[in-house]
PDB file of C-alpha atoms in Angstrom:
ATOM      1  CA  UNK A   1     275.070  17.337  17.147  1.00 64.00           C
ATOM      2  CA  UNK A   2     276.374  15.271  14.394  1.00 80.00           C
ATOM      3  CA  UNK A   3     279.009  16.687  11.744  1.00 94.00           C
ATOM      4  CA  UNK A   4     278.625  16.550   8.081  1.00 97.00           C
ATOM      5  CA  UNK A   5     279.297  12.892   7.257  1.00 97.00           C
ATOM      6  CA  UNK A   6     280.363  11.428   3.814  1.00 98.00           C
ATOM      7  CA  UNK A   7     280.050   7.955   2.283  1.00 97.00           C
ATOM      8  CA  UNK A   8     282.457   6.205   1.268  1.00 97.00           C
ATOM      9  CA  UNK A   9     285.757   7.548   2.848  1.00 97.00           C
ATOM     10  CA  UNK A  10     287.579   5.645   0.277  1.00 97.00           C
ATOM     11  CA  UNK A  11     286.700   4.497  -3.200  1.00 97.00           C
ATOM     12  CA  UNK A  12     288.753   2.724  -5.967  1.00 97.00           C
ATOM     13  CA  UNK A  13     287.019   2.134  -9.523  1.00 97.00           C
ATOM     14  CA  UNK A  14     288.362   1.478 -13.001  1.00 97.00           C
ATOM     15  CA  UNK A  15     288.055   4.099 -15.882  1.00 97.00           C
ATOM     16  CA  UNK A  16     284.706   3.713 -16.945  1.00 96.00           C
ATOM     17  CA  UNK A  17     282.680   2.707 -13.930  1.00 97.00           C
ATOM     18  CA  UNK A  18     280.024   4.835 -11.880  1.00 97.00           C
ATOM     19  CA  UNK A  19     280.784   5.599  -8.437  1.00 98.00           C
ATOM     20  CA  UNK A  20     277.798   7.680  -6.506  1.00 98.00           C
ATOM     21  CA  UNK A  21     279.077   9.511  -3.070  1.00 98.00           C
ATOM     22  CA  UNK A  22     276.839  10.610  -0.570  1.00 98.00           C
ATOM     23  CA  UNK A  23     276.692  13.325   1.812  1.00 98.00           C
ATOM     24  CA  UNK A  24     274.517  13.927   4.936  1.00 97.00           C
ATOM     25  CA  UNK A  25     274.621  17.225   6.145  1.00 96.00           C
ATOM     26  CA  UNK A  26     274.027  18.855   9.340  1.00 95.00           C
ATOM     27  CA  UNK A  27     270.665  18.484  10.433  1.00 92.00           C
ATOM     28  CA  UNK A  28     268.615  21.483   9.667  1.00 90.00           C
ATOM     29  CA  UNK A  29     271.117  23.100   7.203  1.00 92.00           C
ATOM     30  CA  UNK A  30     269.571  24.492   3.928  1.00 91.00           C
ATOM     31  CA  UNK A  31     272.520  24.746   2.177  1.00 93.00           C
ATOM     32  CA  UNK A  32     274.549  21.864   0.727  1.00 95.00           C
ATOM     33  CA  UNK A  33     278.055  22.107  -1.218  1.00 96.00           C
ATOM     34  CA  UNK A  34     280.318  19.859  -3.208  1.00 98.00           C
ATOM     35  CA  UNK A  35     283.741  20.876  -3.550  1.00 98.00           C
ATOM     36  CA  UNK A  36     286.872  18.501  -5.011  1.00 97.00           C
ATOM     37  CA  UNK A  37     290.670  18.825  -4.384  1.00 96.00           C
ATOM     38  CA  UNK A  38     292.389  16.994  -7.344  1.00 94.00           C
ATOM     39  CA  UNK A  39     296.021  16.299  -6.778  1.00 84.00           C
ATOM     40  CA  UNK A  40     296.723  18.659  -4.017  1.00 78.00           C
ATOM     41  CA  UNK A  41     296.104  21.481  -5.659  1.00 88.00           C
ATOM     42  CA  UNK A  42     293.209  23.911  -4.306  1.00 93.00           C
ATOM     43  CA  UNK A  43     289.929  22.843  -3.197  1.00 96.00           C
ATOM     44  CA  UNK A  44     287.343  23.551  -5.937  1.00 96.00           C
ATOM     45  CA  UNK A  45     283.524  24.856  -5.998  1.00 96.00           C
ATOM     46  CA  UNK A  46     281.485  22.125  -7.801  1.00 97.00           C
ATOM     47  CA  UNK A  47     277.771  23.421  -6.940  1.00 96.00           C
ATOM     48  CA  UNK A  48     275.684  24.291  -4.285  1.00 95.00           C
ATOM     49  CA  UNK A  49     272.116  23.174  -3.323  1.00 94.00           C
ATOM     50  CA  UNK A  50     269.520  25.420  -1.174  1.00 92.00           C
ATOM     51  CA  UNK A  51     267.253  22.607  -0.077  1.00 92.00           C
ATOM     52  CA  UNK A  52     266.544  20.183  -3.133  1.00 93.00           C
ATOM     53  CA  UNK A  53     266.963  22.887  -5.507  1.00 93.00           C
ATOM     54  CA  UNK A  54     270.275  23.473  -7.456  1.00 93.00           C
ATOM     55  CA  UNK A  55     271.433  27.155  -6.523  1.00 91.00           C
ATOM     56  CA  UNK A  56     274.822  26.998  -8.547  1.00 92.00           C
ATOM     57  CA  UNK A  57     276.125  24.422 -10.519  1.00 93.00           C
ATOM     58  CA  UNK A  58     278.659  26.306 -12.133  1.00 93.00           C
ATOM     59  CA  UNK A  59     281.608  24.352 -11.120  1.00 93.00           C
ATOM     60  CA  UNK A  60     280.112  20.836 -12.215  1.00 95.00           C
ATOM     61  CA  UNK A  61     283.028  19.948 -14.440  1.00 91.00           C
ATOM     62  CA  UNK A  62     280.893  18.407 -17.203  1.00 91.00           C
ATOM     63  CA  UNK A  63     277.767  16.354 -17.874  1.00 93.00           C
ATOM     64  CA  UNK A  64     279.203  13.405 -16.569  1.00 96.00           C
ATOM     65  CA  UNK A  65     278.814  14.460 -12.998  1.00 97.00           C
ATOM     66  CA  UNK A  66     275.473  14.525 -11.573  1.00 97.00           C
ATOM     67  CA  UNK A  67     274.480  15.810  -8.220  1.00 97.00           C
ATOM     68  CA  UNK A  68     270.802  15.508  -6.374  1.00 96.00           C
ATOM     69  CA  UNK A  69     269.217  16.368  -3.090  1.00 96.00           C
ATOM     70  CA  UNK A  70     266.004  14.721  -2.818  1.00 85.00           C
ATOM     71  CA  UNK A  71     263.708  16.050  -0.344  1.00 87.00           C
ATOM     72  CA  UNK A  72     266.624  18.466   0.685  1.00 84.00           C
ATOM     73  CA  UNK A  73     268.194  16.092   3.176  1.00 92.00           C
ATOM     74  CA  UNK A  74     270.917  14.277   1.924  1.00 96.00           C
ATOM     75  CA  UNK A  75     272.937  14.495  -1.364  1.00 98.00           C
ATOM     76  CA  UNK A  76     274.463  11.949  -3.927  1.00 98.00           C
ATOM     77  CA  UNK A  77     277.172  12.928  -6.490  1.00 98.00           C
ATOM     78  CA  UNK A  78     277.276  10.409  -9.123  1.00 98.00           C
ATOM     79  CA  UNK A  79     280.140  10.149 -11.656  1.00 97.00           C
ATOM     80  CA  UNK A  80     279.052   8.227 -15.011  1.00 96.00           C
ATOM     81  CA  UNK A  81     281.347   7.196 -16.471  1.00 96.00           C
ATOM     82  CA  UNK A  82     284.650   7.752 -14.577  1.00 96.00           C
ATOM     83  CA  UNK A  83     287.631   9.253 -16.060  1.00 96.00           C
ATOM     84  CA  UNK A  84     291.329   9.361 -14.599  1.00 96.00           C
ATOM     85  CA  UNK A  85     290.912  12.799 -13.930  1.00 95.00           C
ATOM     86  CA  UNK A  86     288.111  12.618 -11.777  1.00 96.00           C
ATOM     87  CA  UNK A  87     290.541  11.395  -8.786  1.00 97.00           C
ATOM     88  CA  UNK A  88     290.801  13.378  -6.196  1.00 97.00           C
ATOM     89  CA  UNK A  89     289.054  14.336  -2.740  1.00 97.00           C
ATOM     90  CA  UNK A  90     285.353  15.556  -2.790  1.00 98.00           C
ATOM     91  CA  UNK A  91     284.160  17.281   0.186  1.00 98.00           C
ATOM     92  CA  UNK A  92     280.479  17.858   1.009  1.00 98.00           C
ATOM     93  CA  UNK A  93     279.851  21.086   3.317  1.00 97.00           C
ATOM     94  CA  UNK A  94     276.347  22.291   4.895  1.00 95.00           C
ATOM     95  CA  UNK A  95     275.550  25.537   6.493  1.00 92.00           C
ATOM     96  CA  UNK A  96     272.256  26.737   8.048  1.00 88.00           C
ATOM     97  CA  UNK A  97     271.531  29.727   5.936  1.00 76.00           C
ATOM     98  CA  UNK A  98     272.936  32.490   3.759  1.00 65.00           C
ATOM     99  CA  UNK A  99     273.433  35.527   6.467  1.00 66.00           C
ATOM    100  CA  UNK A 100     276.914  37.275   5.563  1.00 58.00           C
ATOM    101  CA  UNK A 101     279.063  35.369   7.478  1.00 66.00           C
ATOM    102  CA  UNK A 102     277.323  31.813   7.593  1.00 80.00           C
ATOM    103  CA  UNK A 103     280.201  29.101   8.552  1.00 89.00           C
ATOM    104  CA  UNK A 104     280.199  26.160   5.938  1.00 93.00           C
ATOM    105  CA  UNK A 105     280.751  23.068   7.863  1.00 95.00           C
ATOM    106  CA  UNK A 106     283.074  20.346   6.031  1.00 97.00           C
ATOM    107  CA  UNK A 107     282.792  16.464   6.091  1.00 97.00           C
ATOM    108  CA  UNK A 108     285.783  14.402   6.200  1.00 97.00           C
ATOM    109  CA  UNK A 109     285.630  13.797   2.323  1.00 97.00           C
ATOM    110  CA  UNK A 110     285.659  11.020  -0.065  1.00 98.00           C
ATOM    111  CA  UNK A 111     288.477   9.925  -1.659  1.00 97.00           C
ATOM    112  CA  UNK A 112     288.513   8.721  -5.277  1.00 97.00           C
ATOM    113  CA  UNK A 113     290.855   7.205  -7.297  1.00 97.00           C
ATOM    114  CA  UNK A 114     289.979   5.863 -10.720  1.00 97.00           C
ATOM    115  CA  UNK A 115     292.346   3.407 -12.410  1.00 96.00           C
TER     116      UNK A 115
ATOM    117  CA  UNK B   1     293.255  30.244 -13.528  1.00 61.00           C
ATOM    118  CA  UNK B   2     293.683  30.657  -9.786  1.00 68.00           C
ATOM    119  CA  UNK B   3     291.701  33.574  -8.260  1.00 91.00           C
ATOM    120  CA  UNK B   4     293.582  33.079  -4.880  1.00 96.00           C
ATOM    121  CA  UNK B   5     296.802  32.463  -4.928  1.00 96.00           C
ATOM    122  CA  UNK B   6     298.372  31.000  -1.145  1.00 97.00           C
ATOM    123  CA  UNK B   7     302.134  30.746  -0.556  1.00 96.00           C
ATOM    124  CA  UNK B   8     304.229  28.734   0.687  1.00 97.00           C
ATOM    125  CA  UNK B   9     303.315  25.391  -0.375  1.00 96.00           C
ATOM    126  CA  UNK B  10     305.025  23.956   2.701  1.00 97.00           C
ATOM    127  CA  UNK B  11     306.483  25.348   6.012  1.00 96.00           C
ATOM    128  CA  UNK B  12     308.158  23.820   8.787  1.00 97.00           C
ATOM    129  CA  UNK B  13     309.256  25.791  12.072  1.00 97.00           C
ATOM    130  CA  UNK B  14     310.252  24.988  15.487  1.00 97.00           C
ATOM    131  CA  UNK B  15     307.759  24.847  18.398  1.00 97.00           C
ATOM    132  CA  UNK B  16     307.179  28.767  19.271  1.00 96.00           C
ATOM    133  CA  UNK B  17     307.947  30.079  16.281  1.00 96.00           C
ATOM    134  CA  UNK B  18     305.592  32.273  14.031  1.00 97.00           C
ATOM    135  CA  UNK B  19     304.355  30.585  10.564  1.00 97.00           C
ATOM    136  CA  UNK B  20     303.270  33.092   7.948  1.00 98.00           C
ATOM    137  CA  UNK B  21     301.062  32.280   5.191  1.00 98.00           C
ATOM    138  CA  UNK B  22     300.217  34.679   2.520  1.00 98.00           C
ATOM    139  CA  UNK B  23     297.601  34.639   0.114  1.00 98.00           C
ATOM    140  CA  UNK B  24     296.598  37.159  -2.788  1.00 97.00           C
ATOM    141  CA  UNK B  25     293.406  37.275  -4.719  1.00 96.00           C
ATOM    142  CA  UNK B  26     292.384  39.160  -7.963  1.00 93.00           C
ATOM    143  CA  UNK B  27     288.820  39.375  -7.721  1.00 91.00           C
ATOM    144  CA  UNK B  28     287.726  42.881  -6.134  1.00 90.00           C
ATOM    145  CA  UNK B  29     284.142  41.518  -5.517  1.00 89.00           C
ATOM    146  CA  UNK B  30     285.480  39.287  -2.783  1.00 91.00           C
ATOM    147  CA  UNK B  31     284.601  40.828   0.600  1.00 89.00           C
ATOM    148  CA  UNK B  32     284.993  37.541   3.184  1.00 91.00           C
ATOM    149  CA  UNK B  33     288.320  35.745   3.635  1.00 94.00           C
ATOM    150  CA  UNK B  34     288.019  32.894   5.932  1.00 94.00           C
ATOM    151  CA  UNK B  35     291.033  30.829   6.911  1.00 97.00           C
ATOM    152  CA  UNK B  36     290.203  27.184   7.162  1.00 97.00           C
ATOM    153  CA  UNK B  37     292.487  24.008   9.245  1.00 98.00           C
ATOM    154  CA  UNK B  38     292.498  20.661   7.857  1.00 97.00           C
ATOM    155  CA  UNK B  39     293.669  17.535  10.037  1.00 97.00           C
ATOM    156  CA  UNK B  40     294.661  14.442   8.147  1.00 93.00           C
ATOM    157  CA  UNK B  41     291.858  12.625   7.707  1.00 91.00           C
ATOM    158  CA  UNK B  42     289.364  15.272   8.673  1.00 94.00           C
ATOM    159  CA  UNK B  43     287.698  17.929   6.469  1.00 95.00           C
ATOM    160  CA  UNK B  44     288.709  21.750   6.560  1.00 97.00           C
ATOM    161  CA  UNK B  45     287.299  23.624   9.622  1.00 96.00           C
ATOM    162  CA  UNK B  46     286.681  27.316   9.980  1.00 95.00           C
ATOM    163  CA  UNK B  47     289.522  28.647  11.939  1.00 96.00           C
ATOM    164  CA  UNK B  48     288.968  32.758  11.827  1.00 94.00           C
ATOM    165  CA  UNK B  49     287.758  35.029   8.872  1.00 93.00           C
ATOM    166  CA  UNK B  50     287.996  38.586   8.460  1.00 92.00           C
ATOM    167  CA  UNK B  51     286.345  41.259   6.520  1.00 89.00           C
ATOM    168  CA  UNK B  52     287.966  43.816   4.316  1.00 86.00           C
ATOM    169  CA  UNK B  53     286.908  46.455   6.625  1.00 88.00           C
ATOM    170  CA  UNK B  54     289.504  45.762   9.055  1.00 90.00           C
ATOM    171  CA  UNK B  55     292.972  45.403   8.651  1.00 93.00           C
ATOM    172  CA  UNK B  56     293.823  42.524  11.422  1.00 95.00           C
ATOM    173  CA  UNK B  57     291.902  40.164  13.741  1.00 95.00           C
ATOM    174  CA  UNK B  58     293.125  38.039  16.339  1.00 96.00           C
ATOM    175  CA  UNK B  59     291.681  34.765  18.039  1.00 94.00           C
ATOM    176  CA  UNK B  60     293.714  33.115  20.211  1.00 96.00           C
ATOM    177  CA  UNK B  61     297.449  32.800  18.608  1.00 97.00           C
ATOM    178  CA  UNK B  62     295.907  33.256  15.282  1.00 97.00           C
ATOM    179  CA  UNK B  63     295.932  36.478  13.632  1.00 96.00           C
ATOM    180  CA  UNK B  64     295.069  37.461   9.818  1.00 95.00           C
ATOM    181  CA  UNK B  65     296.656  40.579   8.546  1.00 95.00           C
ATOM    182  CA  UNK B  66     294.547  42.161   5.483  1.00 95.00           C
ATOM    183  CA  UNK B  67     295.640  44.750   3.062  1.00 93.00           C
ATOM    184  CA  UNK B  68     293.038  45.705   0.891  1.00 92.00           C
ATOM    185  CA  UNK B  69     294.873  48.148  -1.383  1.00 92.00           C
ATOM    186  CA  UNK B  70     297.533  45.043  -2.152  1.00 94.00           C
ATOM    187  CA  UNK B  71     294.675  42.434  -2.547  1.00 94.00           C
ATOM    188  CA  UNK B  72     296.661  40.076  -0.105  1.00 96.00           C
ATOM    189  CA  UNK B  73     295.911  38.813   3.371  1.00 96.00           C
ATOM    190  CA  UNK B  74     298.221  36.696   5.514  1.00 97.00           C
ATOM    191  CA  UNK B  75     297.961  34.261   8.771  1.00 97.00           C
ATOM    192  CA  UNK B  76     300.342  34.429  11.453  1.00 97.00           C
ATOM    193  CA  UNK B  77     300.189  31.472  14.076  1.00 97.00           C
ATOM    194  CA  UNK B  78     301.956  32.599  17.140  1.00 97.00           C
ATOM    195  CA  UNK B  79     303.743  30.812  19.604  1.00 97.00           C
ATOM    196  CA  UNK B  80     303.189  27.815  17.499  1.00 97.00           C
ATOM    197  CA  UNK B  81     302.719  24.155  18.951  1.00 97.00           C
ATOM    198  CA  UNK B  82     302.858  20.722  17.409  1.00 97.00           C
ATOM    199  CA  UNK B  83     299.181  20.548  17.651  1.00 97.00           C
ATOM    200  CA  UNK B  84     298.971  23.460  14.931  1.00 97.00           C
ATOM    201  CA  UNK B  85     300.652  20.846  12.266  1.00 98.00           C
ATOM    202  CA  UNK B  86     298.256  20.829   9.396  1.00 98.00           C
ATOM    203  CA  UNK B  87     297.448  22.249   6.270  1.00 97.00           C
ATOM    204  CA  UNK B  88     295.858  25.546   6.228  1.00 98.00           C
ATOM    205  CA  UNK B  89     293.509  26.947   3.320  1.00 97.00           C
ATOM    206  CA  UNK B  90     292.818  30.581   2.523  1.00 97.00           C
ATOM    207  CA  UNK B  91     289.877  31.583   0.823  1.00 96.00           C
ATOM    208  CA  UNK B  92     287.446  34.202  -0.450  1.00 95.00           C
ATOM    209  CA  UNK B  93     283.831  34.734  -1.130  1.00 92.00           C
ATOM    210  CA  UNK B  94     281.616  37.455  -2.071  1.00 87.00           C
ATOM    211  CA  UNK B  95     278.953  38.017   0.327  1.00 77.00           C
ATOM    212  CA  UNK B  96     276.927  39.862  -1.910  1.00 75.00           C
ATOM    213  CA  UNK B  97     276.616  36.941  -4.727  1.00 73.00           C
ATOM    214  CA  UNK B  98     274.171  34.129  -4.362  1.00 71.00           C
ATOM    215  CA  UNK B  99     275.188  31.142  -2.496  1.00 77.00           C
ATOM    216  CA  UNK B 100     278.558  32.464  -0.374  1.00 84.00           C
ATOM    217  CA  UNK B 101     280.761  29.721  -2.640  1.00 91.00           C
ATOM    218  CA  UNK B 102     284.113  29.559  -1.177  1.00 94.00           C
ATOM    219  CA  UNK B 103     287.576  29.779  -3.757  1.00 95.00           C
ATOM    220  CA  UNK B 104     290.213  28.477  -1.971  1.00 96.00           C
ATOM    221  CA  UNK B 105     294.022  28.653  -2.360  1.00 96.00           C
ATOM    222  CA  UNK B 106     295.917  25.914  -2.964  1.00 95.00           C
ATOM    223  CA  UNK B 107     296.708  25.029   0.834  1.00 96.00           C
ATOM    224  CA  UNK B 108     299.582  25.080   2.865  1.00 97.00           C
ATOM    225  CA  UNK B 109     301.116  22.428   5.039  1.00 97.00           C
ATOM    226  CA  UNK B 110     302.582  23.287   8.098  1.00 98.00           C
ATOM    227  CA  UNK B 111     305.031  21.122  10.429  1.00 98.00           C
ATOM    228  CA  UNK B 112     305.974  22.649  13.911  1.00 97.00           C
ATOM    229  CA  UNK B 113     308.603  20.530  15.234  1.00 97.00           C
ATOM    230  CA  UNK B 114     308.927  19.943  18.931  1.00 95.00           C
TER     231      UNK B 114
END
């Protein structure tokens, strides 16, 4: 079974540009999460989809970030326009359900560098 | 404000030693405490998890100790091996809250020398 995949693995852009990150969850997983780790700090929650619906977007830093999950399959996270402080590693995770201890499986991350 | 504090930031031990990583939390609503292991170039992977109704859980060479009154929990790696060299993250979530979002500690880089 394929794991969570993310594309691209690395992205280097200049301040003011737009970047779109993609996440393909494990097939059949209804829950999809986005997290971010900035400058070696803690991994922080950004948002959570259940199928195509946003369940919780309390961690989204500001309106420059837009996440979508059309059709309840893959998800995209767009940053527009990118700022220097957006640099970091963006992780996607998926889980099958919301049972008490449902494991979140993480992708390898996208390392975003904003110059 | 960091809700889960993890220490130390890095740790070096000799093979066979017992690295210990400590975490403390503030939110009493947390009731699920997983540990994740991350190797370079990979995403974090669930290693072991504990609920607050038990004080200790062992899986192979990995042991979690949990102190509910102190709101602290720790990971011990028994008989550590060079292959255990990785970054370890503690995390917490509230299974009663919608979504099961994870709140992570800052991570600990563990290096096990041969």
